[in-house]
mmCIF file of C-alpha atoms in Angstrom:
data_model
loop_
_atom_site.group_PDB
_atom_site.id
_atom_site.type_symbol
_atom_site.label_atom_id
_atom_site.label_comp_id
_atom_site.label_asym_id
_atom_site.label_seq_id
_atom_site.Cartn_x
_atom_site.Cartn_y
_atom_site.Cartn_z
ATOM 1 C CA UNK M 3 -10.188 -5.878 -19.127
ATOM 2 C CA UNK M 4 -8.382 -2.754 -19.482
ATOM 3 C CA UNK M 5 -9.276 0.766 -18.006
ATOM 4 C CA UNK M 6 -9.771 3.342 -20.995
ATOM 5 C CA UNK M 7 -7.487 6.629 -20.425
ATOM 6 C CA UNK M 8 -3.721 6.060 -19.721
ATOM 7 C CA UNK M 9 -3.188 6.265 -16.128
ATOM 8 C CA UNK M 10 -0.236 7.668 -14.126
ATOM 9 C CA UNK M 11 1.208 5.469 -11.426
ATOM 10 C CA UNK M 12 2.073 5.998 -8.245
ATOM 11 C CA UNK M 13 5.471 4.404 -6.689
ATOM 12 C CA UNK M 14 4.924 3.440 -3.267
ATOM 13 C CA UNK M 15 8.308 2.095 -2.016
ATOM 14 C CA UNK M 16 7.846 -0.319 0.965
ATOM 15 C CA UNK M 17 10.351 0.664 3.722
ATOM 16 C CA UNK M 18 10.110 -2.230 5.475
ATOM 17 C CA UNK M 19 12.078 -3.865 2.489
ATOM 18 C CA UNK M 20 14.967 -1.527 3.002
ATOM 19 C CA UNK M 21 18.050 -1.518 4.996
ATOM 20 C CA UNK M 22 16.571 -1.365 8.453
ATOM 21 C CA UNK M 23 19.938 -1.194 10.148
ATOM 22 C CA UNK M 24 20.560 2.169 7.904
ATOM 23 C CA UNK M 25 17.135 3.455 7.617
ATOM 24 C CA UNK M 26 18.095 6.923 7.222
ATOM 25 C CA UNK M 27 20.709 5.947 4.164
ATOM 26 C CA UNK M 28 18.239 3.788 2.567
ATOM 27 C CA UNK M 29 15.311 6.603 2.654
ATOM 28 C CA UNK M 30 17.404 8.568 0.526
ATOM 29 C CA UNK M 31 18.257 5.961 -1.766
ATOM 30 C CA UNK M 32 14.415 5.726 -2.235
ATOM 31 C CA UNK M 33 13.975 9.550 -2.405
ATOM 32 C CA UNK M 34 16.618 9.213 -5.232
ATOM 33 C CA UNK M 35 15.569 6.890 -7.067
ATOM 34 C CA UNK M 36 11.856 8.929 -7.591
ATOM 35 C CA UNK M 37 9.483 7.280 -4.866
ATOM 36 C CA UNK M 38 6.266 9.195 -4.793
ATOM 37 C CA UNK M 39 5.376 7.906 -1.594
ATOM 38 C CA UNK M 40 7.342 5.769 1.547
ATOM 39 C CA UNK M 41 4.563 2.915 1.948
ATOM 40 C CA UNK M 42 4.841 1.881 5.484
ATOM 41 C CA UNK M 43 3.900 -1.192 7.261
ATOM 42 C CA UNK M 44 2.669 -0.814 10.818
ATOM 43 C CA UNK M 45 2.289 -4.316 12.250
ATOM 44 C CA UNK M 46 1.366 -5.189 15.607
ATOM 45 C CA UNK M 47 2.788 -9.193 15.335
ATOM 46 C CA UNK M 48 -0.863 -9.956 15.656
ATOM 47 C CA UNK M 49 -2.832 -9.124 12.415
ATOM 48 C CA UNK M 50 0.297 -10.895 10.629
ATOM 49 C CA UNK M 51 3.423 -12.496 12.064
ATOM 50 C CA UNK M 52 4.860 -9.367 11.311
ATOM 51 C CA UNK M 53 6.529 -6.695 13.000
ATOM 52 C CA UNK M 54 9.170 -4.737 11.530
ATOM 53 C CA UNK M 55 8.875 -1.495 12.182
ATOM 54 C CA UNK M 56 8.141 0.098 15.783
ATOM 55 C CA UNK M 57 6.112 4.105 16.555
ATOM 56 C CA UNK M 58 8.897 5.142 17.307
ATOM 57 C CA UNK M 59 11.269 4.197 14.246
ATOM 58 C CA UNK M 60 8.450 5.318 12.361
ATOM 59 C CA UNK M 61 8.205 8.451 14.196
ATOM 60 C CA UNK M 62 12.369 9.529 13.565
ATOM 61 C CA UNK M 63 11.700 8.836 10.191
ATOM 62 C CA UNK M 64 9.419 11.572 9.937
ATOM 63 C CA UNK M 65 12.735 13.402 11.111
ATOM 64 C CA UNK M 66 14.947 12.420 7.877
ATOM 65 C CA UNK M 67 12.220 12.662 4.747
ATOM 66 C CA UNK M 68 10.034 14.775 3.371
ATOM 67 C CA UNK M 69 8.721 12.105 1.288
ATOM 68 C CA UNK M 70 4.588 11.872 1.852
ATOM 69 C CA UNK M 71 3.806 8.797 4.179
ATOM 70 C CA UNK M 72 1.852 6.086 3.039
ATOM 71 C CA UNK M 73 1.180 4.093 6.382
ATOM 72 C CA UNK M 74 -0.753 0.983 6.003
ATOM 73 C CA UNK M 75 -2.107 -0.197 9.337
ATOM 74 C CA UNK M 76 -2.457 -4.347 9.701
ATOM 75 C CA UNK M 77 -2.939 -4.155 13.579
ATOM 76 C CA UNK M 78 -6.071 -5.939 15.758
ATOM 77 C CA UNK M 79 -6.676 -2.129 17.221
ATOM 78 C CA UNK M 80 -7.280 -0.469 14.403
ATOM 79 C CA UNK M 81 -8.457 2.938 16.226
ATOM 80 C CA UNK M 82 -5.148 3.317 18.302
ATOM 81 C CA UNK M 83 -2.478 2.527 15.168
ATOM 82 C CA UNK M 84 -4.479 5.113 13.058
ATOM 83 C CA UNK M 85 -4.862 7.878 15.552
ATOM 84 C CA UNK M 86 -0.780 7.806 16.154
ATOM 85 C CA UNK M 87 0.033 7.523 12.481
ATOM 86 C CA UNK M 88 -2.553 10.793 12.297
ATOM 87 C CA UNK M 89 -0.253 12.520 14.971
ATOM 88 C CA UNK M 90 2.840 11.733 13.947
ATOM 89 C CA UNK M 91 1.486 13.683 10.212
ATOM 90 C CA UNK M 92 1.479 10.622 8.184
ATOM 91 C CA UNK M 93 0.210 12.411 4.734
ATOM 92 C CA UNK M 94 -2.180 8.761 4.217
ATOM 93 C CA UNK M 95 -3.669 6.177 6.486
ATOM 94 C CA UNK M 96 -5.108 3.176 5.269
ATOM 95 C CA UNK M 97 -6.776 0.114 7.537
ATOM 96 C CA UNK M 98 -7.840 -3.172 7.196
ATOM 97 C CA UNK M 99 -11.775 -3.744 6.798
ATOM 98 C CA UNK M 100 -11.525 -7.241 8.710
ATOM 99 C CA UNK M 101 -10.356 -6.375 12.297
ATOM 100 C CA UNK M 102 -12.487 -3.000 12.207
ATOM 101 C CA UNK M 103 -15.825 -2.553 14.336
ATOM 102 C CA UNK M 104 -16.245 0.880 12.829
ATOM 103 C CA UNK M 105 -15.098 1.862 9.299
ATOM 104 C CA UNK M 106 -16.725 4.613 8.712
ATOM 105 C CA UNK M 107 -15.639 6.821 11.835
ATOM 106 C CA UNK M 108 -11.790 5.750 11.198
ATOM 107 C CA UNK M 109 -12.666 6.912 7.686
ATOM 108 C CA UNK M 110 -13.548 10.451 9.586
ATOM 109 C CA UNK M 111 -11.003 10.322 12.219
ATOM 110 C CA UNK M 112 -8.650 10.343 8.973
ATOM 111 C CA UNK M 113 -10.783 13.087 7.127
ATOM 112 C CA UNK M 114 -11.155 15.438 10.314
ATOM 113 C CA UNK M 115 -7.133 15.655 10.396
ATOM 114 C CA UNK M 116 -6.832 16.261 6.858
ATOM 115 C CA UNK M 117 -5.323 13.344 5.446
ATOM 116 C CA UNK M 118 -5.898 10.683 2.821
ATOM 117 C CA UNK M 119 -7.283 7.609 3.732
ATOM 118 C CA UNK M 120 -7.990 4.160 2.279
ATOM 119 C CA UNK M 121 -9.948 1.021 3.355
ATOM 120 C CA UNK M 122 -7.267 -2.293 3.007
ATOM 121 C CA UNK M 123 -8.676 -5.702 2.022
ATOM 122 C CA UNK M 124 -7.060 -9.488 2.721
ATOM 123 C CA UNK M 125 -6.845 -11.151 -0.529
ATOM 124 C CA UNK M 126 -10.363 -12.990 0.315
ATOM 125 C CA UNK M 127 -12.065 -10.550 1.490
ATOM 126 C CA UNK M 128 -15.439 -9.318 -1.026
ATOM 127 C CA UNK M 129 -15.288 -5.894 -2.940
ATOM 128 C CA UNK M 130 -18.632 -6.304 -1.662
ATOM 129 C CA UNK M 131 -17.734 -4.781 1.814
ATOM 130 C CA UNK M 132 -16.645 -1.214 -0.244
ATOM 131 C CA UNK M 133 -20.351 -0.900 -1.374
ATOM 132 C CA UNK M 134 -21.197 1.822 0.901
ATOM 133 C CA UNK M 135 -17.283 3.341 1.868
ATOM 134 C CA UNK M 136 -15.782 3.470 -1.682
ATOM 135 C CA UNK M 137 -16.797 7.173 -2.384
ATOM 136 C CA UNK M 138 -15.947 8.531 0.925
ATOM 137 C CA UNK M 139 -12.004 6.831 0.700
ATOM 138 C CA UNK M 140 -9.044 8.095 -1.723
ATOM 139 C CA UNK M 141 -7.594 4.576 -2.418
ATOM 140 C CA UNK M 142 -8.452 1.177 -1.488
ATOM 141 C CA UNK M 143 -5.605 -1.492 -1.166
ATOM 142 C CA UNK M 144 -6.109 -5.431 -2.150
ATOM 143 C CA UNK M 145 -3.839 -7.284 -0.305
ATOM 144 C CA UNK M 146 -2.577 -10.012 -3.488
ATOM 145 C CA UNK M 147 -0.912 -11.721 -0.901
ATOM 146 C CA UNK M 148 -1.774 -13.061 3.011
ATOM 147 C CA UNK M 149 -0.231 -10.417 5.224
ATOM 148 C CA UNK M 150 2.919 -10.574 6.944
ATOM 149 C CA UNK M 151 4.308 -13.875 4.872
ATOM 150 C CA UNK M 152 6.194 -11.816 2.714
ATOM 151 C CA UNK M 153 9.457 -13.469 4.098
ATOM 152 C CA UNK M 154 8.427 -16.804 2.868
ATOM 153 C CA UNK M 155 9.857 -16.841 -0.735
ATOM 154 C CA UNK M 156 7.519 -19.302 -2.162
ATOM 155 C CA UNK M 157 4.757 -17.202 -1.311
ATOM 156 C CA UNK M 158 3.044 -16.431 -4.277
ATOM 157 C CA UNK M 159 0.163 -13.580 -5.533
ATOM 158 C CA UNK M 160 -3.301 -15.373 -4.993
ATOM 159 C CA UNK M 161 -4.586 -16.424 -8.717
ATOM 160 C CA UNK M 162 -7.166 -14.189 -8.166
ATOM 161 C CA UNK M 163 -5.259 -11.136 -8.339
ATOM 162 C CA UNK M 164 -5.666 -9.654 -11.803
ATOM 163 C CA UNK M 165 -9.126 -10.465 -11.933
ATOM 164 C CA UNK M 166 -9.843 -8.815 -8.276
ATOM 165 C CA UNK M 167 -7.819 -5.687 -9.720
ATOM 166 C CA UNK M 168 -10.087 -5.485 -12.580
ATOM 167 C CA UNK M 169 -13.736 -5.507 -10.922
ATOM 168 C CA UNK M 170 -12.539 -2.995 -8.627
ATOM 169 C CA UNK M 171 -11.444 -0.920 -11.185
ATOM 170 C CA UNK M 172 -14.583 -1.529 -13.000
ATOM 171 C CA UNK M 173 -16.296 -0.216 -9.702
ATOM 172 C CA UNK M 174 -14.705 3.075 -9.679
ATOM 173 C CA UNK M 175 -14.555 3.758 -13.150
ATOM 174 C CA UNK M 176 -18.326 3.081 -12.748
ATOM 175 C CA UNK M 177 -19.383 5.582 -10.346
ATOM 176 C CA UNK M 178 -16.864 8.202 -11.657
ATOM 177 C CA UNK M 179 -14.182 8.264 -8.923
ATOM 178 C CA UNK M 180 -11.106 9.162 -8.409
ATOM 179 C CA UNK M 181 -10.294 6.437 -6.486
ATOM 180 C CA UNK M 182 -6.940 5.020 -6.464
ATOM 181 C CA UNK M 183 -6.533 1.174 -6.650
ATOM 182 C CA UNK M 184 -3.444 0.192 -5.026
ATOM 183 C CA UNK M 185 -2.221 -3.169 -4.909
ATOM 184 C CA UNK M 186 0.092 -4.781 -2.285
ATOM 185 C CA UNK M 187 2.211 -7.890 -2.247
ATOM 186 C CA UNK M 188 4.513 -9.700 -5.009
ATOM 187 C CA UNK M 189 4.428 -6.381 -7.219
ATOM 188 C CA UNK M 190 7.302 -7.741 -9.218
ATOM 189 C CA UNK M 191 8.828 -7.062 -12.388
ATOM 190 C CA UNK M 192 6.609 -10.240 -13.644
ATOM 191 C CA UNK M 193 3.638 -9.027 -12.230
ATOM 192 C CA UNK M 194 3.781 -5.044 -12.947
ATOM 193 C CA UNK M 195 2.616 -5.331 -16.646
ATOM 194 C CA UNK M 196 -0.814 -6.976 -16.126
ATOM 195 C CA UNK M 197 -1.833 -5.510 -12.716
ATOM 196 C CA UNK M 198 -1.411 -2.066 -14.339
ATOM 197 C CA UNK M 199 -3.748 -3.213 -17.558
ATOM 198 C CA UNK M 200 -5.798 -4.869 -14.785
ATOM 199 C CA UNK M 201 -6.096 -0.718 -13.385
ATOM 200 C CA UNK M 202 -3.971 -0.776 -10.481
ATOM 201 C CA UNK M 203 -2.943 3.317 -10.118
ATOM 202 C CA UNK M 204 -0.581 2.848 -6.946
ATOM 203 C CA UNK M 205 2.002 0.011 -6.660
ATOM 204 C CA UNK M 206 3.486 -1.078 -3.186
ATOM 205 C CA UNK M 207 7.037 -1.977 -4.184
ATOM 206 C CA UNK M 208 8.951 -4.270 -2.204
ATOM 207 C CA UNK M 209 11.508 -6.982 -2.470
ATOM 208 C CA UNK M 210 11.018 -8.349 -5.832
ATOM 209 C CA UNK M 211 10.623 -4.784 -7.431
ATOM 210 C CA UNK M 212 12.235 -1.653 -6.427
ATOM 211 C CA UNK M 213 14.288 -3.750 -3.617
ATOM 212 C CA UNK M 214 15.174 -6.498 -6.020
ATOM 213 C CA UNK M 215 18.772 -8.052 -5.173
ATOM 214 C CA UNK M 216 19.825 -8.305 -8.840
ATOM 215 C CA UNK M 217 20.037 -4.246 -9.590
ATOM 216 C CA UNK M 218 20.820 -0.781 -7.731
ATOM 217 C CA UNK M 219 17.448 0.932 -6.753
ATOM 218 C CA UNK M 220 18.031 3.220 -9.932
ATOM 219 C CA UNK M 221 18.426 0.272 -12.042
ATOM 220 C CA UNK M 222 15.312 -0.978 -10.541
ATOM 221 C CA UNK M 223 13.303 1.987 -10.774
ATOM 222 C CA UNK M 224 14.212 1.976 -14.726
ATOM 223 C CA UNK M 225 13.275 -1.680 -15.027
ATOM 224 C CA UNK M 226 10.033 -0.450 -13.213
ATOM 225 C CA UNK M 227 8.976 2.339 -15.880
ATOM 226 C CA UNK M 228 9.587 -0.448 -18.418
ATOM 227 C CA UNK M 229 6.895 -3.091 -16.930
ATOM 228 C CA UNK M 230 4.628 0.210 -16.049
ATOM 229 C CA UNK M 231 4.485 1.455 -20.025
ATOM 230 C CA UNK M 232 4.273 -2.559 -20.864
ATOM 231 C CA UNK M 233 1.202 -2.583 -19.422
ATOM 232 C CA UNK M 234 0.260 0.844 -20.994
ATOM 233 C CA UNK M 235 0.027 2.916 -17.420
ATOM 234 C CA UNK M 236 2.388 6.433 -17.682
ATOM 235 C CA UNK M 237 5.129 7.434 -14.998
#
């Protein structure tokens, strides 16, 4: 089911897909090519068998953009990843609901430093868990695929997707927020059209999107407005 009013969408482009031997050359390929947002991955190699990026990289890219940060913590210490992507003036900080003790005081560690913040959900994890945090967060983010398996090609968007998309949607739209619903993993050129009808507002972009092989990032982000207005969302 579709969301009524024609939303705009946000571009999240997932630096960890980039050149990470030419960081600095790729962010401004990004920046270029009309990236609202740098969406980045901090892994700790034990949420996910995933680490790409370390503080520090993270930190000298702060040095080289002005691009808002969109950091997107999948660690087992939630508390410590937040509180340095807080000090190192990350514009958004969003954590995972499954490895944290206490939600609601990240969600105010966030607040009391003036950023954004969203709650970040495994693709099994219940909407049910957002039933008392959903007003108090700017975005929540459904993971559509396992974290950190990204590399493995086969992996594909849980069949589930479109429908969790939708009943989230359905949540905010019910309680009047303003709530952005992001969605993370395998946001291809396939997939774009009906997670946007679904009521996805913020798209992680990654290798089969923005950082597709088979076009130029501007090619790419042309390609992307046409699956975005397919599925009748606005850029």
């Amino acid at each position: 089911m579709g969301h009524a009013a024609v939303a705009r969408i946000q571009y999240a482009a997932s630096i960890m897909c980039a050149d990470l031997a030419n960081l600095e050359g790729s962010i401004a390929e990004v920046e270029a090519a009309g990236a609202d947002v740098l969406h980045v991955d901090v892994l700790d190699g034990r949420f996910s068998p995933s680490m790409p990026l370390g503080l520090e990289t993270i930190r000298r890219m702060r040095d080289v953009t002005s691009l808002p940060f969109d950091a997107h913590v999948m660690t087992t210490d939630n508390e410590l990843f937040v509180t340095e992507m807080l000090e190192l003036g990350a514009e958004s900080v969003t954590f995972h609901v499954e490895t944290t003790l206490h939600v609601d005081r990240l969600i105010g560690l966030a607040r009391s430093a003036g950023a954004k913040v969203g709650v970040a959900l495994n693709p099994a994890t219940s909407l049910s868990v957002l039933e008392f945090v959903l007003p108090l967060v700017d975005s929540v983010c459904l993971m559509l695929i396992n974290p950190g398996y990204a590399t493995n090609a086969s992996e594909q968007q849980v069949p589930y997707a479109a429908e969790k998309v939708s009943r989230l949607r359905g949540l905010v739209d019910e309680q009047g927020l303003a709530t952005a619903v992001q969605v993370d993993g395998r946001v291809s050129f396939a997939t774009v059209p009906g997670l946007v009808r679904a009521g996805a507002t913020s798209l992680v972009l990654g290798s089969t999107s923005l950082f597709s092989k088979d076009g130029s990032l501007a090619e790419n982000r042309a390609r992307l407005d046409a699956c975005v207005a397919a599925g009748g969302g606005t850029r």
